[in-house]
mmCIF file of C-alpha atoms and ligand atoms in Angstrom:
data_model
loop_
_atom_site.group_PDB
_atom_site.id
_atom_site.type_symbol
_atom_site.label_atom_id
_atom_site.label_comp_id
_atom_site.label_asym_id
_atom_site.label_seq_id
_atom_site.Cartn_x
_atom_site.Cartn_y
_atom_site.Cartn_z
ATOM 1 C CA UNK H 450 -54.812 7.621 68.369
ATOM 2 C CA UNK H 451 -54.167 10.801 66.371
ATOM 3 C CA UNK H 452 -55.241 10.927 62.716
ATOM 4 C CA UNK H 453 -52.354 10.474 60.319
ATOM 5 C CA UNK H 454 -51.739 12.189 56.986
ATOM 6 C CA UNK H 455 -49.247 11.003 54.371
ATOM 7 C CA UNK H 456 -47.871 13.919 52.365
ATOM 8 C CA UNK H 457 -45.696 13.727 49.268
ATOM 9 C CA UNK H 458 -43.617 16.773 48.382
ATOM 10 C CA UNK H 459 -43.041 16.535 44.646
ATOM 11 C CA UNK H 460 -39.431 16.741 43.449
ATOM 12 C CA UNK H 461 -40.397 19.441 40.922
ATOM 13 C CA UNK H 462 -41.783 21.524 43.790
ATOM 14 C CA UNK H 463 -38.836 21.324 46.195
ATOM 15 C CA UNK H 464 -35.976 21.567 43.681
ATOM 16 C CA UNK H 465 -35.085 23.485 40.561
ATOM 17 C CA UNK H 466 -35.570 20.637 38.101
ATOM 18 C CA UNK H 467 -33.385 22.122 35.373
ATOM 19 C CA UNK H 468 -30.284 22.686 37.542
ATOM 20 C CA UNK H 469 -28.449 19.652 38.911
ATOM 21 C CA UNK H 470 -28.841 19.270 42.695
ATOM 22 C CA UNK H 471 -30.444 22.635 43.464
ATOM 23 C CA UNK H 472 -32.976 22.718 46.323
ATOM 24 C CA UNK H 473 -35.721 25.346 46.512
ATOM 25 C CA UNK H 474 -35.144 26.303 50.147
ATOM 26 C CA UNK H 475 -37.903 28.900 50.170
ATOM 27 C CA UNK H 476 -40.506 26.259 49.311
ATOM 28 C CA UNK H 477 -38.931 23.675 51.643
ATOM 29 C CA UNK H 478 -39.127 26.161 54.519
ATOM 30 C CA UNK H 479 -42.712 27.130 53.757
ATOM 31 C CA UNK H 480 -43.737 23.441 53.598
ATOM 32 C CA UNK H 481 -41.879 22.774 56.862
ATOM 33 C CA UNK H 482 -43.958 25.503 58.517
ATOM 34 C CA UNK H 483 -47.105 23.762 57.294
ATOM 35 C CA UNK H 484 -45.861 20.509 58.853
ATOM 36 C CA UNK H 485 -45.444 22.295 62.173
ATOM 37 C CA UNK H 486 -48.930 23.807 61.985
ATOM 38 C CA UNK H 487 -50.410 20.349 61.259
ATOM 39 C CA UNK H 488 -48.587 18.778 64.199
ATOM 40 C CA UNK H 489 -49.727 21.652 66.446
ATOM 41 C CA UNK H 490 -53.289 20.809 65.352
ATOM 42 C CA UNK H 491 -52.821 17.229 66.555
ATOM 43 C CA UNK H 492 -52.087 15.384 63.299
ATOM 44 C CA UNK H 493 -49.383 12.773 62.783
ATOM 45 C CA UNK H 494 -47.670 13.448 59.489
ATOM 46 C CA UNK H 495 -45.515 11.075 57.440
ATOM 47 C CA UNK H 496 -43.431 12.842 54.805
ATOM 48 C CA UNK H 497 -42.375 11.348 51.475
ATOM 49 C CA UNK H 498 -40.365 13.502 49.100
ATOM 50 C CA UNK H 499 -39.405 13.204 45.480
ATOM 51 C CA UNK H 500 -36.003 13.683 43.872
ATOM 52 C CA UNK H 501 -36.317 16.467 41.287
ATOM 53 C CA UNK H 502 -32.863 17.604 40.139
ATOM 54 C CA UNK H 503 -31.192 15.535 42.894
ATOM 55 C CA UNK H 504 -31.924 12.184 41.336
ATOM 56 C CA UNK H 505 -33.709 12.291 38.036
ATOM 57 C CA UNK H 506 -31.021 13.982 35.917
ATOM 58 C CA UNK H 507 -28.237 11.534 36.713
ATOM 59 C CA UNK H 508 -30.588 8.544 36.932
ATOM 60 C CA UNK H 509 -31.831 9.453 33.461
ATOM 61 C CA UNK H 510 -28.321 9.617 31.968
ATOM 62 C CA UNK H 511 -27.390 6.233 33.447
ATOM 63 C CA UNK H 512 -30.854 4.689 32.799
ATOM 64 C CA UNK H 513 -31.009 3.512 36.408
ATOM 65 C CA UNK H 514 -34.765 2.877 36.109
ATOM 66 C CA UNK H 515 -33.948 0.087 33.617
ATOM 67 C CA UNK H 516 -31.590 -1.702 36.001
ATOM 68 C CA UNK H 517 -28.132 -3.032 35.168
ATOM 69 C CA UNK H 518 -27.387 -2.712 31.415
ATOM 70 C CA UNK H 519 -24.055 -4.497 31.178
ATOM 71 C CA UNK H 520 -23.604 -4.326 27.427
ATOM 72 C CA UNK H 521 -24.721 -0.694 26.897
ATOM 73 C CA UNK H 522 -21.948 1.763 26.042
ATOM 74 C CA UNK H 523 -22.683 4.757 28.318
ATOM 75 C CA UNK H 524 -21.123 8.172 27.789
ATOM 76 C CA UNK H 525 -18.995 8.691 30.903
ATOM 77 C CA UNK H 526 -19.280 11.813 33.066
ATOM 78 C CA UNK H 527 -16.317 13.599 34.699
ATOM 79 C CA UNK H 528 -17.391 12.432 38.143
ATOM 80 C CA UNK H 529 -19.040 9.136 37.217
ATOM 81 C CA UNK H 530 -17.763 6.291 35.057
ATOM 82 C CA UNK H 531 -20.302 3.472 35.421
ATOM 83 C CA UNK H 532 -23.885 2.635 36.326
ATOM 84 C CA UNK H 533 -22.720 1.137 39.648
ATOM 85 C CA UNK H 534 -21.001 4.416 40.537
ATOM 86 C CA UNK H 535 -24.130 6.322 39.467
ATOM 87 C CA UNK H 536 -26.213 4.227 41.904
ATOM 88 C CA UNK H 537 -24.109 5.316 44.842
ATOM 89 C CA UNK H 538 -23.889 8.945 43.649
ATOM 90 C CA UNK H 539 -27.683 9.196 43.267
ATOM 91 C CA UNK H 540 -28.153 7.655 46.729
ATOM 92 C CA UNK H 541 -25.819 10.294 48.144
ATOM 93 C CA UNK H 542 -27.576 13.069 46.225
ATOM 94 C CA UNK H 543 -30.857 11.956 47.796
ATOM 95 C CA UNK H 544 -29.266 11.985 51.248
ATOM 96 C CA UNK H 545 -28.119 15.569 50.608
ATOM 97 C CA UNK H 546 -31.602 16.713 49.561
ATOM 98 C CA UNK H 547 -33.050 14.888 52.547
ATOM 99 C CA UNK H 548 -30.620 16.646 54.893
ATOM 100 C CA UNK H 549 -31.766 20.052 53.619
ATOM 101 C CA UNK H 550 -35.336 19.024 54.436
ATOM 102 C CA UNK H 551 -34.507 17.608 57.864
ATOM 103 C CA UNK H 552 -32.528 20.730 58.800
ATOM 104 C CA UNK H 553 -35.459 22.928 57.854
ATOM 105 C CA UNK H 554 -37.856 20.841 60.007
ATOM 106 C CA UNK H 555 -35.382 20.672 62.912
ATOM 107 C CA UNK H 556 -35.001 24.475 62.841
ATOM 108 C CA UNK H 557 -38.686 24.610 63.773
ATOM 109 C CA UNK H 558 -38.085 22.264 66.707
ATOM 110 C CA UNK H 559 -39.586 19.183 64.991
ATOM 111 C CA UNK H 560 -38.169 15.669 65.516
ATOM 112 C CA UNK H 561 -37.344 13.787 62.337
ATOM 113 C CA UNK H 562 -36.691 10.093 61.717
ATOM 114 C CA UNK H 563 -35.265 9.287 58.275
ATOM 115 C CA UNK H 564 -35.998 5.963 56.564
ATOM 116 C CA UNK H 565 -33.756 5.743 53.497
ATOM 117 C CA UNK H 566 -35.323 3.140 51.156
ATOM 118 C CA UNK H 567 -31.993 1.675 49.950
ATOM 119 C CA UNK H 568 -31.497 0.466 53.545
ATOM 120 C CA UNK H 569 -34.847 -1.281 54.056
ATOM 121 C CA UNK H 570 -36.702 -1.743 50.722
ATOM 122 C CA UNK H 571 -36.132 -4.144 47.791
ATOM 123 C CA UNK H 572 -37.670 -4.119 44.302
ATOM 124 C CA UNK H 573 -39.783 -1.432 42.637
ATOM 125 C CA UNK H 574 -43.465 -0.583 42.091
ATOM 126 C CA UNK H 575 -46.067 -0.296 44.831
ATOM 127 C CA UNK H 576 -45.697 -3.993 45.712
ATOM 128 C CA UNK H 577 -41.992 -3.570 46.625
ATOM 129 C CA UNK H 578 -40.670 -5.601 49.574
ATOM 130 C CA UNK H 579 -40.176 -3.842 52.890
ATOM 131 C CA UNK H 580 -41.597 -4.077 56.378
ATOM 132 C CA UNK H 581 -43.460 -0.758 56.667
ATOM 133 C CA UNK H 582 -44.878 -1.338 60.141
ATOM 134 C CA UNK H 583 -41.492 -2.208 61.594
ATOM 135 C CA UNK H 584 -39.513 0.524 59.810
ATOM 136 C CA UNK H 585 -42.070 3.270 60.565
ATOM 137 C CA UNK H 586 -42.850 2.098 64.111
ATOM 138 C CA UNK H 587 -41.964 5.538 65.565
ATOM 139 C CA UNK H 588 -44.346 7.539 63.339
ATOM 140 C CA UNK H 589 -46.310 8.761 66.350
ATOM 141 C CA UNK H 590 -43.223 10.241 68.042
ATOM 142 C CA UNK H 591 -41.371 11.889 65.148
ATOM 143 C CA UNK H 592 -41.965 12.986 61.575
ATOM 144 C CA UNK H 593 -40.939 9.865 59.675
ATOM 145 C CA UNK H 594 -39.403 10.853 56.348
ATOM 146 C CA UNK H 595 -38.754 8.680 53.339
ATOM 147 C CA UNK H 596 -38.158 9.420 49.652
ATOM 148 C CA UNK H 597 -37.794 8.092 46.110
ATOM 149 C CA UNK H 598 -34.482 6.213 45.935
ATOM 150 C CA UNK H 599 -32.368 3.661 44.046
ATOM 151 C CA UNK H 600 -33.034 0.285 45.665
ATOM 152 C CA UNK H 601 -31.571 -3.172 45.173
ATOM 153 C CA UNK H 602 -33.686 -5.579 43.134
ATOM 154 C CA UNK H 603 -33.734 -9.336 43.492
ATOM 155 C CA UNK H 604 -33.912 -10.167 39.777
ATOM 156 C CA UNK H 605 -31.206 -9.746 37.119
ATOM 157 C CA UNK H 606 -31.880 -5.970 36.945
ATOM 158 C CA UNK H 607 -29.901 -5.762 40.208
ATOM 159 C CA UNK H 608 -31.223 -2.258 41.065
ATOM 160 C CA UNK H 609 -34.080 0.074 40.128
ATOM 161 C CA UNK H 610 -35.885 3.269 41.091
ATOM 162 C CA UNK H 611 -38.496 3.095 43.813
ATOM 163 C CA UNK H 612 -40.616 6.242 43.399
ATOM 164 C CA UNK H 613 -42.029 8.198 46.320
ATOM 165 C CA UNK H 614 -45.369 7.709 44.526
ATOM 166 C CA UNK H 615 -45.047 3.964 45.198
ATOM 167 C CA UNK H 616 -44.012 4.478 48.818
ATOM 168 C CA UNK H 617 -47.107 6.582 49.609
ATOM 169 C CA UNK H 618 -49.401 3.734 48.554
ATOM 170 C CA UNK H 619 -47.905 1.254 50.985
ATOM 171 C CA UNK H 620 -47.708 3.803 53.809
ATOM 172 C CA UNK H 621 -51.378 4.701 53.332
ATOM 173 C CA UNK H 622 -52.352 1.018 53.194
ATOM 174 C CA UNK H 623 -50.313 -0.247 56.117
ATOM 175 C CA UNK H 624 -50.018 2.526 58.702
ATOM 176 C CA UNK H 625 -53.117 2.481 60.887
ATOM 177 C CA UNK H 626 -55.305 5.604 61.031
ATOM 178 C CA UNK H 627 -54.103 7.237 57.771
ATOM 179 C CA UNK H 628 -57.053 9.487 56.874
ATOM 180 C CA UNK H 629 -55.616 11.404 53.962
ATOM 181 C CA UNK H 630 -52.941 11.320 51.257
ATOM 182 C CA UNK H 631 -51.860 14.694 49.885
ATOM 183 C CA UNK H 632 -49.650 15.156 46.803
ATOM 184 C CA UNK H 633 -48.180 18.684 46.892
ATOM 185 C CA UNK H 634 -46.852 19.348 43.394
ATOM 186 C CA UNK H 635 -45.174 22.271 41.616
ATOM 187 C CA UNK H 636 -46.491 24.577 38.926
ATOM 188 C CA UNK H 637 -50.102 23.347 38.600
ATOM 189 C CA UNK H 638 -53.237 23.396 40.777
ATOM 190 C CA UNK H 639 -54.003 19.689 40.288
ATOM 191 C CA UNK H 640 -54.756 17.426 37.325
ATOM 192 C CA UNK H 641 -55.519 19.511 34.245
ATOM 193 C CA UNK H 642 -57.538 18.476 31.193
ATOM 194 C CA UNK H 643 -54.763 19.814 28.920
ATOM 195 C CA UNK H 644 -50.983 20.307 29.187
ATOM 196 C CA UNK H 645 -50.272 23.309 31.497
ATOM 197 C CA UNK H 646 -48.996 25.588 28.671
ATOM 198 C CA UNK H 647 -52.384 25.514 26.950
ATOM 199 C CA UNK H 648 -54.632 25.177 30.032
ATOM 200 C CA UNK H 649 -56.622 27.898 31.798
ATOM 201 C CA UNK H 650 -58.336 27.848 35.194
ATOM 202 C CA UNK H 651 -61.421 26.087 33.765
ATOM 203 C CA UNK H 652 -59.238 23.117 32.831
ATOM 204 C CA UNK H 653 -58.644 21.958 36.408
ATOM 205 C CA UNK H 654 -60.230 18.553 37.007
ATOM 206 C CA UNK H 655 -61.714 18.921 40.487
ATOM 207 C CA UNK H 656 -62.687 15.277 40.873
ATOM 208 C CA UNK H 657 -60.767 12.592 38.996
ATOM 209 C CA UNK H 658 -61.421 8.877 38.731
ATOM 210 C CA UNK H 659 -59.522 6.396 36.520
ATOM 211 C CA UNK H 660 -62.213 6.411 33.804
ATOM 212 C CA UNK H 661 -61.483 10.123 33.077
ATOM 213 C CA UNK H 662 -58.726 10.663 30.514
ATOM 214 C CA UNK H 663 -56.370 13.655 30.631
ATOM 215 C CA UNK H 664 -53.297 14.758 28.688
ATOM 216 C CA UNK H 665 -50.861 14.677 31.601
ATOM 217 C CA UNK H 666 -47.405 16.111 31.213
ATOM 218 C CA UNK H 667 -44.546 13.783 31.858
ATOM 219 C CA UNK H 668 -41.201 15.375 31.286
ATOM 220 C CA UNK H 669 -39.431 12.314 29.909
ATOM 221 C CA UNK H 670 -36.298 14.399 29.200
ATOM 222 C CA UNK H 671 -35.811 14.673 32.959
ATOM 223 C CA UNK H 672 -38.037 12.187 34.792
ATOM 224 C CA UNK H 673 -37.250 8.522 35.240
ATOM 225 C CA UNK H 674 -40.497 7.885 37.124
ATOM 226 C CA UNK H 675 -44.077 8.493 36.081
ATOM 227 C CA UNK H 676 -45.004 12.184 36.583
ATOM 228 C CA UNK H 677 -48.632 13.183 37.203
ATOM 229 C CA UNK H 678 -49.967 9.990 35.575
ATOM 230 C CA UNK H 679 -48.264 7.813 38.195
ATOM 231 C CA UNK H 680 -49.620 10.033 40.993
ATOM 232 C CA UNK H 681 -53.155 9.705 39.609
ATOM 233 C CA UNK H 682 -52.913 5.909 39.285
ATOM 234 C CA UNK H 683 -51.347 5.428 42.706
ATOM 235 C CA UNK H 684 -53.814 7.915 44.209
ATOM 236 C CA UNK H 685 -56.729 5.837 42.890
ATOM 237 C CA UNK H 686 -55.243 2.697 44.505
ATOM 238 C CA UNK H 687 -55.274 4.515 47.837
ATOM 239 C CA UNK H 688 -58.750 6.023 47.338
ATOM 240 C CA UNK H 689 -60.055 2.430 46.963
ATOM 241 C CA UNK H 690 -59.296 2.003 50.675
ATOM 242 C CA UNK H 691 -61.628 4.857 51.623
ATOM 243 C CA UNK H 692 -58.713 7.264 52.220
ATOM 244 C CA UNK H 693 -59.129 10.827 50.953
ATOM 245 C CA UNK H 694 -56.594 11.632 48.181
ATOM 246 C CA UNK H 695 -55.792 15.135 46.935
ATOM 247 C CA UNK H 696 -53.382 16.625 44.417
ATOM 248 C CA UNK H 697 -52.752 20.314 45.120
ATOM 249 C CA UNK H 698 -50.382 23.141 44.233
ATOM 250 C CA UNK H 699 -47.670 23.047 46.908
ATOM 251 C CA UNK H 700 -46.565 26.623 46.264
ATOM 252 C CA UNK H 701 -49.563 27.831 48.320
ATOM 253 C CA UNK H 702 -48.906 26.931 51.986
ATOM 254 C CA UNK H 703 -52.496 27.583 53.069
ATOM 255 C CA UNK H 704 -53.769 25.090 50.483
ATOM 256 C CA UNK H 705 -51.303 22.483 51.739
ATOM 257 C CA UNK H 706 -52.418 23.050 55.325
ATOM 258 C CA UNK H 707 -56.124 22.940 54.436
ATOM 259 C CA UNK H 708 -55.638 19.771 52.388
ATOM 260 C CA UNK H 709 -53.897 18.042 55.312
ATOM 261 C CA UNK H 710 -56.629 19.152 57.713
ATOM 262 C CA UNK H 711 -59.469 17.989 55.463
ATOM 263 C CA UNK H 712 -60.698 21.523 54.750
ATOM 264 C CA UNK H 713 -62.115 22.139 51.237
ATOM 265 C CA UNK H 714 -59.328 23.370 48.969
ATOM 266 C CA UNK H 715 -58.586 24.136 45.303
ATOM 267 C CA UNK H 716 -57.087 21.034 43.698
ATOM 268 C CA UNK H 717 -58.012 17.586 42.386
ATOM 269 C CA UNK H 718 -59.709 15.038 44.567
ATOM 270 C CA UNK H 719 -59.092 11.460 43.419
ATOM 271 C CA UNK H 720 -61.836 8.916 43.764
ATOM 272 C CA UNK H 721 -61.573 5.223 42.957
HETATM 273 O O1 IP8 W 363 -39.325 11.701 42.369
HETATM 274 C C1 IP8 W 363 -37.435 9.264 42.138
HETATM 275 O O2 IP8 W 363 -38.451 9.459 43.089
HETATM 276 P P1 IP8 W 363 -39.775 10.323 42.730
HETATM 277 C C2 IP8 W 363 -36.137 8.835 42.806
HETATM 278 O O3 IP8 W 363 -40.593 10.259 43.985
HETATM 279 C C3 IP8 W 363 -34.907 8.986 42.014
HETATM 280 O O4 IP8 W 363 -40.468 9.625 41.595
HETATM 281 C C4 IP8 W 363 -33.660 8.644 42.690
HETATM 282 C C5 IP8 W 363 -34.831 9.416 40.775
#
């Protein structure tokens, strides 16, 4: 059995987070090349991607992370009049981002198999309901791809946001032979001791465990999920299983490749 790596492409890395629904094709293509190199080296890779400007902006306006808010008086948008409509628009936006990614991988001759969470997962958080082993049964034949999405919930909230950071936990736990989990993020080299604007290269935390505090940035103006803090927490859950967990700067393709291959690389290693 080949070793398997779960990689999360952060939404802030693969999109322009300030501009509604704008992919960063240059980064997506460079990350796709890394995927090909990893497969050529004999790894199985499962890809999880975030939403960036394809999901967070509209989900934020319509407070989709809080579920159905029947009595709240939302400001309507030209192309969207209700939370229910926003759910289906955000799902479609995610399918569009996903298509950009699949096309880029297919252009390199790679097989892709998309697993849209709204079709197979229920409820939010890393203990969401969904049969990982069944849904991802073809992970040894194709690059299985999933992503943060709006999913149905069984309680009165009716729907909610399942983050890619939650999906990676369950994939790492349940898919046999996952050796490594890599978070490729945008703009920073890993977890920093201070917010990025005031940090210098000495502020990179090379090894992080949950007892170490840091002033993570979480752009609450834009993000409906948890930013770097959620990655760190979820990463520690995975590290507990003896799986190597790294947070690295995804703008450097060689770092992404080295991280996937288990070669020493600049970034933050998470230990339980
Ligand atoms: O960027 C968020 O997923 P994440 C998904 O992986 C949506 O946290 C639709 C906002």
